[in-house]
């Protein structure tokens, strides 16, 4: 989980204005009407003081998608918006990467292909600096669709639905390691991905599965709180009590057995405590 | 749950040969190759001594579907197979219904529309006698697809997938009340029905959700054991620990919040104790 210790926040001008968070968006967020999620991102980044970088490199049409978000964030009142059109792995050293990242209060990763996104930036000083600045609560990071899928250490890079859970239902890869303890799936109920996230979690029972519906965001806030906002739900799959699974020895095509998954369906306004692994009732 | 008390089994010739059970089949069972599930049904009904009634009235083409199963069960060695082509609610009194039911060691309900099936036979002396004979361990009952959906008291009569869980995702009706404590969903992972079964269970947290994949059967055996057989999985959704749900007060289109569902995915060979509500590890 994010090691967000309030004590280590360094008192700089920029960190005063942002509401540090990682916003993991399930794709298909409203870009036309209320734009609640994108508006919340801009607000978290400092509103009229926000300096936002867009990373569109998951997409095969980065200039088009970059331009779309550029116009939205500008329209929503951000002070400065820049598209970082990364088309090959950046060769920054750490001082260069830090100088780049520190120009921004927020970074937004678009949809596309999570393998492409990770192939271009995972494990670069640029991505490692972003993770560091998040831990220092100096920046806000948002990712939608592919940009959401890449948040974990383990990443679902592809898969199917409409079949019993089995190992060949999914392809796993390595993500950006921003939120190492979770495995994200997006377009979750919209694309019927419960079986594939359960399959991923069966293979990695030390992680927490987080399935995010379209136009919905799981906001990872300081103090280990996941907060839900948006039109759909966030599904948390907790394998902490799994007492039996055949995952290790069955063939890839054989159906899985998994005993004792704990599942929470969380609609807008709900909170979940990531360290205690308990949902927080709305009245509390 | 089935009140199957071994002591009450009456010693009649017929009950000696059958292996009392309710076989809830997720639809799409193999009818051509190994026919494992249908073969197991005939075996449970007494094998070469089996007298089987087919109830095809869920289907709009009961003569065609009835003929198909008639030929399969005959081919699998049943002694006698009869299609009960019920096209209006039967007007038996109890002695007539008992005389009819007692001619058979097994009854098989086909697929089609579960509303049609229940509309024709629910709450008739015929259906009530079947339930009674099951409790007395004198008969085997199997249902596939619609015939499976109708097993509970609460029945999912329709619904969608590809959306966040919300009340309008499903239509509920009343089933045959053979297994009152469960809500069945079939074609389960094949048609991505996890969200709809979770939605149904949120509305009826005193029941147990049982989602059955195609070519897979949940066999409800005496002593409160559910046993899985077939190509896919049986998913058990246990709301016994649900600590919070907004089900009662949100509008039909609003996403549901449900805390602490317990979910088990069970592949062939797995058992689940219905009274203790625990899966039994394969090694036990």
Short mmCIF file of N, CA, C and O in Angstrom, two decimals, chain B residues 167-264:
data_model
loop_
_atom_site.label_atom_id
_atom_site.label_comp_id
_atom_site.label_asym_id
_atom_site.label_seq_id
_atom_site.Cartn_x
_atom_site.Cartn_y
_atom_site.Cartn_z
N UNK B 167 -30.57 -2.73 -8.45
CA UNK B 167 -31.77 -3.54 -8.32
C UNK B 167 -32.47 -3.84 -9.64
O UNK B 167 -33.04 -4.91 -9.82
N UNK B 168 -32.41 -2.91 -10.58
CA UNK B 168 -33.08 -3.13 -11.86
C UNK B 168 -32.31 -4.08 -12.78
O UNK B 168 -32.76 -4.37 -13.89
N UNK B 169 -31.17 -4.56 -12.31
CA UNK B 169 -30.41 -5.52 -13.11
C UNK B 169 -31.14 -6.85 -13.20
O UNK B 169 -30.89 -7.64 -14.13
N UNK B 170 -32.03 -7.14 -12.26
CA UNK B 170 -32.68 -8.45 -12.21
C UNK B 170 -34.19 -8.34 -12.08
O UNK B 170 -34.72 -7.36 -11.55
N UNK B 171 -34.86 -9.38 -12.55
CA UNK B 171 -36.28 -9.59 -12.24
C UNK B 171 -36.37 -10.82 -11.36
O UNK B 171 -35.80 -11.86 -11.69
N UNK B 172 -37.09 -10.69 -10.26
CA UNK B 172 -37.25 -11.82 -9.35
C UNK B 172 -38.69 -12.30 -9.39
O UNK B 172 -39.62 -11.54 -9.64
N UNK B 173 -38.85 -13.58 -9.15
CA UNK B 173 -40.16 -14.18 -9.09
C UNK B 173 -40.11 -15.33 -8.08
O UNK B 173 -39.12 -15.48 -7.36
N UNK B 174 -41.17 -16.12 -8.02
CA UNK B 174 -41.20 -17.23 -7.07
C UNK B 174 -41.00 -18.53 -7.82
O UNK B 174 -41.63 -18.76 -8.86
N UNK B 175 -40.15 -19.37 -7.26
CA UNK B 175 -39.80 -20.62 -7.92
C UNK B 175 -40.60 -21.80 -7.39
O UNK B 175 -41.68 -21.64 -6.80
N UNK B 176 -40.04 -23.00 -7.57
CA UNK B 176 -40.74 -24.22 -7.19
C UNK B 176 -40.53 -24.58 -5.72
O UNK B 176 -41.13 -25.52 -5.21
N UNK B 177 -39.59 -23.87 -5.06
CA UNK B 177 -39.39 -24.06 -3.63
C UNK B 177 -38.90 -25.47 -3.28
O UNK B 177 -39.20 -26.00 -2.22
N UNK B 178 -38.13 -26.05 -4.18
CA UNK B 178 -37.54 -27.37 -3.93
C UNK B 178 -36.36 -27.23 -2.97
O UNK B 178 -36.18 -28.02 -2.05
N UNK B 179 -35.55 -26.20 -3.21
CA UNK B 179 -34.39 -25.91 -2.36
C UNK B 179 -34.57 -24.48 -1.86
O UNK B 179 -33.97 -23.54 -2.38
N UNK B 180 -35.43 -24.29 -0.86
CA UNK B 180 -35.86 -22.92 -0.52
C UNK B 180 -34.73 -21.99 -0.11
O UNK B 180 -34.84 -20.79 -0.30
N UNK B 181 -33.66 -22.55 0.44
CA UNK B 181 -32.65 -21.66 1.00
C UNK B 181 -31.61 -21.17 0.01
O UNK B 181 -30.67 -20.47 0.39
N UNK B 182 -31.75 -21.55 -1.26
CA UNK B 182 -30.78 -21.05 -2.24
C UNK B 182 -31.46 -20.24 -3.34
O UNK B 182 -32.65 -20.41 -3.61
N UNK B 183 -30.69 -19.33 -3.92
CA UNK B 183 -31.10 -18.67 -5.16
C UNK B 183 -30.12 -19.15 -6.23
O UNK B 183 -28.90 -19.02 -6.07
N UNK B 184 -30.67 -19.76 -7.28
CA UNK B 184 -29.83 -20.34 -8.33
C UNK B 184 -29.65 -19.34 -9.47
O UNK B 184 -30.58 -18.62 -9.83
N UNK B 185 -28.45 -19.31 -10.03
CA UNK B 185 -28.30 -18.71 -11.35
C UNK B 185 -27.51 -19.70 -12.19
O UNK B 185 -26.66 -20.42 -11.69
N UNK B 186 -27.84 -19.76 -13.47
CA UNK B 186 -27.24 -20.78 -14.35
C UNK B 186 -26.56 -20.10 -15.54
O UNK B 186 -26.62 -18.89 -15.66
N UNK B 187 -25.91 -20.90 -16.38
CA UNK B 187 -25.04 -20.35 -17.45
C UNK B 187 -24.15 -19.28 -16.80
O UNK B 187 -23.97 -18.20 -17.37
N UNK B 188 -23.59 -19.58 -15.64
CA UNK B 188 -23.20 -18.53 -14.71
C UNK B 188 -22.02 -17.69 -15.21
O UNK B 188 -22.19 -16.51 -15.54
N UNK B 189 -20.83 -18.27 -15.24
CA UNK B 189 -19.73 -17.49 -15.80
C UNK B 189 -19.87 -17.33 -17.31
O UNK B 189 -19.42 -16.34 -17.88
N UNK B 190 -20.53 -18.28 -17.95
CA UNK B 190 -20.69 -18.22 -19.41
C UNK B 190 -21.43 -16.97 -19.84
O UNK B 190 -21.14 -16.40 -20.88
N UNK B 191 -22.42 -16.57 -19.05
CA UNK B 191 -23.18 -15.36 -19.39
C UNK B 191 -22.92 -14.22 -18.41
O UNK B 191 -23.72 -13.30 -18.28
N UNK B 192 -21.81 -14.33 -17.68
CA UNK B 192 -21.35 -13.22 -16.82
C UNK B 192 -22.42 -12.76 -15.84
O UNK B 192 -22.83 -11.60 -15.83
N UNK B 193 -22.85 -13.69 -14.99
CA UNK B 193 -23.98 -13.41 -14.14
C UNK B 193 -23.62 -13.16 -12.69
O UNK B 193 -24.49 -13.18 -11.81
N UNK B 194 -22.35 -12.94 -12.40
CA UNK B 194 -21.94 -12.70 -11.02
C UNK B 194 -22.66 -11.49 -10.44
O UNK B 194 -23.17 -11.53 -9.32
N UNK B 195 -22.70 -10.39 -11.20
CA UNK B 195 -23.31 -9.16 -10.67
C UNK B 195 -24.79 -9.38 -10.39
O UNK B 195 -25.33 -8.87 -9.41
N UNK B 196 -25.47 -10.15 -11.25
CA UNK B 196 -26.91 -10.30 -11.03
C UNK B 196 -27.20 -11.22 -9.86
O UNK B 196 -28.15 -10.98 -9.10
N UNK B 197 -26.37 -12.25 -9.63
CA UNK B 197 -26.60 -13.10 -8.47
C UNK B 197 -26.27 -12.35 -7.17
O UNK B 197 -26.97 -12.48 -6.17
N UNK B 198 -25.21 -11.53 -7.22
CA UNK B 198 -24.91 -10.70 -6.04
C UNK B 198 -26.05 -9.73 -5.76
O UNK B 198 -26.40 -9.48 -4.60
N UNK B 199 -26.64 -9.19 -6.81
CA UNK B 199 -27.78 -8.28 -6.64
C UNK B 199 -28.96 -9.02 -6.02
O UNK B 199 -29.62 -8.50 -5.10
N UNK B 200 -29.23 -10.23 -6.49
CA UNK B 200 -30.33 -11.03 -5.94
C UNK B 200 -30.08 -11.35 -4.47
O UNK B 200 -31.00 -11.28 -3.63
N UNK B 201 -28.86 -11.68 -4.15
CA UNK B 201 -28.52 -12.04 -2.77
C UNK B 201 -28.57 -10.83 -1.85
O UNK B 201 -28.92 -10.94 -0.67
N UNK B 202 -28.22 -9.66 -2.38
CA UNK B 202 -28.32 -8.45 -1.56
C UNK B 202 -29.77 -8.21 -1.14
O UNK B 202 -30.05 -7.73 -0.04
N UNK B 203 -30.70 -8.59 -2.02
CA UNK B 203 -32.13 -8.41 -1.70
C UNK B 203 -32.65 -9.51 -0.79
O UNK B 203 -33.69 -9.33 -0.14
N UNK B 204 -31.96 -10.64 -0.73
CA UNK B 204 -32.42 -11.78 0.05
C UNK B 204 -31.25 -12.37 0.85
O UNK B 204 -30.80 -13.48 0.58
N UNK B 205 -30.75 -11.60 1.80
CA UNK B 205 -29.52 -12.02 2.49
C UNK B 205 -29.71 -13.21 3.43
O UNK B 205 -28.74 -13.65 4.06
N UNK B 206 -30.94 -13.71 3.51
CA UNK B 206 -31.16 -14.94 4.28
C UNK B 206 -30.97 -16.19 3.42
O UNK B 206 -31.10 -17.30 3.91
N UNK B 207 -30.67 -16.00 2.13
CA UNK B 207 -30.48 -17.14 1.22
C UNK B 207 -29.00 -17.27 0.87
O UNK B 207 -28.18 -16.42 1.22
N UNK B 208 -28.70 -18.33 0.13
CA UNK B 208 -27.34 -18.58 -0.34
C UNK B 208 -27.38 -18.52 -1.87
O UNK B 208 -28.25 -19.15 -2.49
N UNK B 209 -26.49 -17.77 -2.48
CA UNK B 209 -26.44 -17.72 -3.94
C UNK B 209 -25.62 -18.87 -4.49
O UNK B 209 -24.52 -19.14 -4.01
N UNK B 210 -26.17 -19.55 -5.50
CA UNK B 210 -25.46 -20.67 -6.12
C UNK B 210 -25.47 -20.45 -7.63
O UNK B 210 -26.52 -20.57 -8.28
N UNK B 211 -24.32 -20.11 -8.18
CA UNK B 211 -24.19 -19.85 -9.61
C UNK B 211 -23.51 -21.03 -10.28
O UNK B 211 -22.41 -21.41 -9.89
N UNK B 212 -24.16 -21.60 -11.28
CA UNK B 212 -23.69 -22.85 -11.86
C UNK B 212 -23.33 -22.65 -13.33
O UNK B 212 -24.15 -22.18 -14.12
N UNK B 213 -22.11 -23.01 -13.68
CA UNK B 213 -21.66 -22.87 -15.07
C UNK B 213 -22.27 -23.93 -15.96
O UNK B 213 -22.80 -24.94 -15.49
N UNK B 214 -22.16 -23.71 -17.26
CA UNK B 214 -22.68 -24.69 -18.21
C UNK B 214 -21.91 -26.01 -18.11
O UNK B 214 -20.74 -26.05 -17.76
N UNK B 215 -22.60 -27.08 -18.44
CA UNK B 215 -22.06 -28.45 -18.37
C UNK B 215 -21.48 -28.74 -16.97
O UNK B 215 -20.45 -29.41 -16.84
N UNK B 216 -22.15 -28.20 -15.99
CA UNK B 216 -21.71 -28.35 -14.60
C UNK B 216 -22.96 -28.55 -13.75
O UNK B 216 -24.00 -27.97 -14.05
N UNK B 217 -22.83 -29.37 -12.72
CA UNK B 217 -24.00 -29.62 -11.87
C UNK B 217 -23.64 -29.42 -10.39
O UNK B 217 -22.55 -29.81 -9.96
N UNK B 218 -24.52 -28.78 -9.68
CA UNK B 218 -24.44 -28.74 -8.21
C UNK B 218 -25.39 -29.84 -7.72
O UNK B 218 -26.60 -29.75 -7.94
N UNK B 219 -24.82 -30.86 -7.11
CA UNK B 219 -25.62 -31.99 -6.65
C UNK B 219 -25.89 -31.81 -5.15
O UNK B 219 -24.95 -31.78 -4.35
N UNK B 220 -27.16 -31.65 -4.81
CA UNK B 220 -27.56 -31.48 -3.41
C UNK B 220 -27.87 -32.85 -2.85
O UNK B 220 -28.89 -33.46 -3.16
N UNK B 221 -26.93 -33.34 -2.06
CA UNK B 221 -27.02 -34.70 -1.54
C UNK B 221 -27.57 -34.68 -0.13
O UNK B 221 -27.61 -33.63 0.52
N UNK B 222 -28.00 -35.86 0.36
CA UNK B 222 -28.40 -35.91 1.76
C UNK B 222 -27.25 -35.46 2.65
O UNK B 222 -26.11 -35.37 2.23
N UNK B 223 -27.55 -35.17 3.88
CA UNK B 223 -26.55 -34.69 4.86
C UNK B 223 -26.03 -33.31 4.51
O UNK B 223 -24.90 -32.96 4.85
N UNK B 224 -26.83 -32.52 3.77
CA UNK B 224 -26.53 -31.11 3.56
C UNK B 224 -25.25 -30.86 2.77
O UNK B 224 -24.58 -29.85 2.96
N UNK B 225 -24.90 -31.80 1.89
CA UNK B 225 -23.70 -31.63 1.09
C UNK B 225 -24.05 -31.22 -0.33
O UNK B 225 -24.91 -31.82 -0.97
N UNK B 226 -23.38 -30.15 -0.80
CA UNK B 226 -23.44 -29.77 -2.21
C UNK B 226 -22.15 -30.28 -2.84
O UNK B 226 -21.06 -29.98 -2.36
N UNK B 227 -22.29 -31.08 -3.91
CA UNK B 227 -21.11 -31.62 -4.57
C UNK B 227 -21.10 -31.14 -6.01
O UNK B 227 -22.14 -31.05 -6.65
N UNK B 228 -19.91 -30.79 -6.50
CA UNK B 228 -19.78 -30.22 -7.84
C UNK B 228 -19.24 -31.27 -8.80
O UNK B 228 -18.32 -32.02 -8.48
N UNK B 229 -19.82 -31.28 -9.99
CA UNK B 229 -19.35 -32.20 -11.02
C UNK B 229 -19.50 -31.48 -12.36
O UNK B 229 -20.48 -30.78 -12.59
N UNK B 230 -18.49 -31.65 -13.23
CA UNK B 230 -18.64 -31.10 -14.57
C UNK B 230 -17.47 -30.26 -15.02
O UNK B 230 -16.42 -30.20 -14.37
N UNK B 231 -17.70 -29.60 -16.13
CA UNK B 231 -16.62 -28.92 -16.85
C UNK B 231 -16.30 -27.55 -16.27
O UNK B 231 -15.19 -27.04 -16.44
N UNK B 232 -17.24 -26.89 -15.61
CA UNK B 232 -17.02 -25.54 -15.11
C UNK B 232 -16.96 -25.48 -13.60
O UNK B 232 -16.44 -26.40 -12.95
N UNK B 233 -17.50 -24.42 -13.05
CA UNK B 233 -17.45 -24.23 -11.60
C UNK B 233 -18.85 -23.93 -11.06
O UNK B 233 -19.76 -23.55 -11.79
N UNK B 234 -18.98 -24.13 -9.77
CA UNK B 234 -20.14 -23.65 -9.03
C UNK B 234 -19.65 -22.55 -8.09
O UNK B 234 -18.67 -22.74 -7.37
N UNK B 235 -20.29 -21.41 -8.15
CA UNK B 235 -19.92 -20.27 -7.33
C UNK B 235 -20.95 -20.14 -6.20
O UNK B 235 -22.14 -20.06 -6.46
N UNK B 236 -20.46 -20.16 -4.97
CA UNK B 236 -21.35 -19.98 -3.82
C UNK B 236 -21.14 -18.57 -3.28
O UNK B 236 -20.01 -18.17 -2.99
N UNK B 237 -22.22 -17.81 -3.17
CA UNK B 237 -22.17 -16.46 -2.61
C UNK B 237 -22.91 -16.48 -1.29
O UNK B 237 -24.13 -16.65 -1.24
N UNK B 238 -22.16 -16.32 -0.21
CA UNK B 238 -22.71 -16.44 1.14
C UNK B 238 -22.79 -15.04 1.77
O UNK B 238 -21.78 -14.41 2.05
N UNK B 239 -24.01 -14.55 1.99
CA UNK B 239 -24.16 -13.21 2.57
C UNK B 239 -24.25 -13.24 4.10
O UNK B 239 -24.63 -12.24 4.71
N UNK B 240 -23.90 -14.36 4.70
CA UNK B 240 -24.08 -14.53 6.14
C UNK B 240 -23.34 -13.51 6.99
O UNK B 240 -23.73 -13.25 8.12
N UNK B 241 -22.28 -12.94 6.44
CA UNK B 241 -21.51 -11.96 7.22
C UNK B 241 -21.70 -10.53 6.71
O UNK B 241 -20.93 -9.63 7.10
N UNK B 242 -22.65 -10.32 5.81
CA UNK B 242 -22.83 -8.97 5.26
C UNK B 242 -23.11 -7.99 6.41
O UNK B 242 -24.04 -8.18 7.19
N UNK B 243 -22.29 -6.97 6.49
CA UNK B 243 -22.37 -6.04 7.61
C UNK B 243 -23.06 -4.74 7.22
O UNK B 243 -23.45 -3.96 8.09
N UNK B 244 -23.20 -4.52 5.93
CA UNK B 244 -23.83 -3.28 5.47
C UNK B 244 -24.29 -3.46 4.03
O UNK B 244 -23.59 -4.06 3.22
N UNK B 245 -25.45 -2.95 3.72
CA UNK B 245 -25.92 -2.89 2.34
C UNK B 245 -26.89 -1.73 2.22
O UNK B 245 -27.65 -1.45 3.13
N UNK B 246 -26.83 -1.04 1.09
CA UNK B 246 -27.77 0.07 0.87
C UNK B 246 -29.01 -0.41 0.11
O UNK B 246 -29.80 0.39 -0.37
N UNK B 247 -29.19 -1.73 0.02
CA UNK B 247 -30.21 -2.32 -0.84
C UNK B 247 -31.61 -1.80 -0.54
O UNK B 247 -32.41 -1.62 -1.44
N UNK B 248 -31.88 -1.58 0.74
CA UNK B 248 -33.26 -1.26 1.13
C UNK B 248 -33.71 0.13 0.69
O UNK B 248 -34.89 0.36 0.49
N UNK B 249 -32.81 1.06 0.59
CA UNK B 249 -33.27 2.44 0.37
C UNK B 249 -32.80 3.09 -0.93
O UNK B 249 -33.32 4.14 -1.28
N UNK B 250 -31.87 2.49 -1.66
CA UNK B 250 -31.49 3.18 -2.91
C UNK B 250 -32.51 2.89 -4.00
O UNK B 250 -33.24 1.91 -3.96
N UNK B 251 -32.53 3.78 -4.99
CA UNK B 251 -33.43 3.60 -6.12
C UNK B 251 -32.98 2.41 -6.94
O UNK B 251 -31.84 1.94 -6.84
N UNK B 252 -33.87 1.93 -7.79
CA UNK B 252 -33.59 0.73 -8.58
C UNK B 252 -32.41 0.85 -9.51
O UNK B 252 -31.75 -0.14 -9.83
N UNK B 253 -32.11 2.07 -9.95
CA UNK B 253 -31.02 2.25 -10.91
C UNK B 253 -29.70 2.61 -10.25
O UNK B 253 -28.66 2.65 -10.90
N UNK B 254 -29.73 2.87 -8.94
CA UNK B 254 -28.51 3.30 -8.24
C UNK B 254 -27.63 2.09 -7.92
O UNK B 254 -28.13 1.03 -7.56
N UNK B 255 -26.32 2.25 -8.05
CA UNK B 255 -25.43 1.12 -7.75
C UNK B 255 -25.55 0.68 -6.30
O UNK B 255 -25.74 1.50 -5.40
N UNK B 256 -25.44 -0.61 -6.10
CA UNK B 256 -25.53 -1.17 -4.75
C UNK B 256 -24.18 -1.10 -4.05
O UNK B 256 -23.13 -1.15 -4.67
N UNK B 257 -24.26 -0.99 -2.73
CA UNK B 257 -23.11 -1.23 -1.86
C UNK B 257 -23.41 -2.47 -1.04
O UNK B 257 -24.50 -2.59 -0.47
N UNK B 258 -22.48 -3.40 -1.01
CA UNK B 258 -22.63 -4.61 -0.21
C UNK B 258 -21.28 -4.90 0.43
O UNK B 258 -20.29 -5.10 -0.28
N UNK B 259 -21.23 -4.92 1.74
CA UNK B 259 -19.98 -5.22 2.45
C UNK B 259 -19.96 -6.68 2.88
O UNK B 259 -20.94 -7.18 3.41
N UNK B 260 -18.84 -7.33 2.66
CA UNK B 260 -18.56 -8.65 3.25
C UNK B 260 -19.39 -9.81 2.71
O UNK B 260 -19.97 -10.59 3.47
N UNK B 261 -19.44 -9.91 1.41
CA UNK B 261 -19.90 -11.17 0.81
C UNK B 261 -18.75 -12.18 0.88
O UNK B 261 -17.59 -11.82 0.67
N UNK B 262 -19.11 -13.43 1.14
CA UNK B 262 -18.09 -14.48 1.09
C UNK B 262 -18.35 -15.32 -0.15
O UNK B 262 -19.48 -15.75 -0.38
N UNK B 263 -17.33 -15.49 -0.97
CA UNK B 263 -17.50 -16.15 -2.26
C UNK B 263 -16.56 -17.35 -2.37
O UNK B 263 -15.38 -17.25 -2.04
N UNK B 264 -17.12 -18.47 -2.81
CA UNK B 264 -16.33 -19.67 -3.06
C UNK B 264 -16.50 -20.08 -4.52
O UNK B 264 -17.63 -20.13 -5.02
#
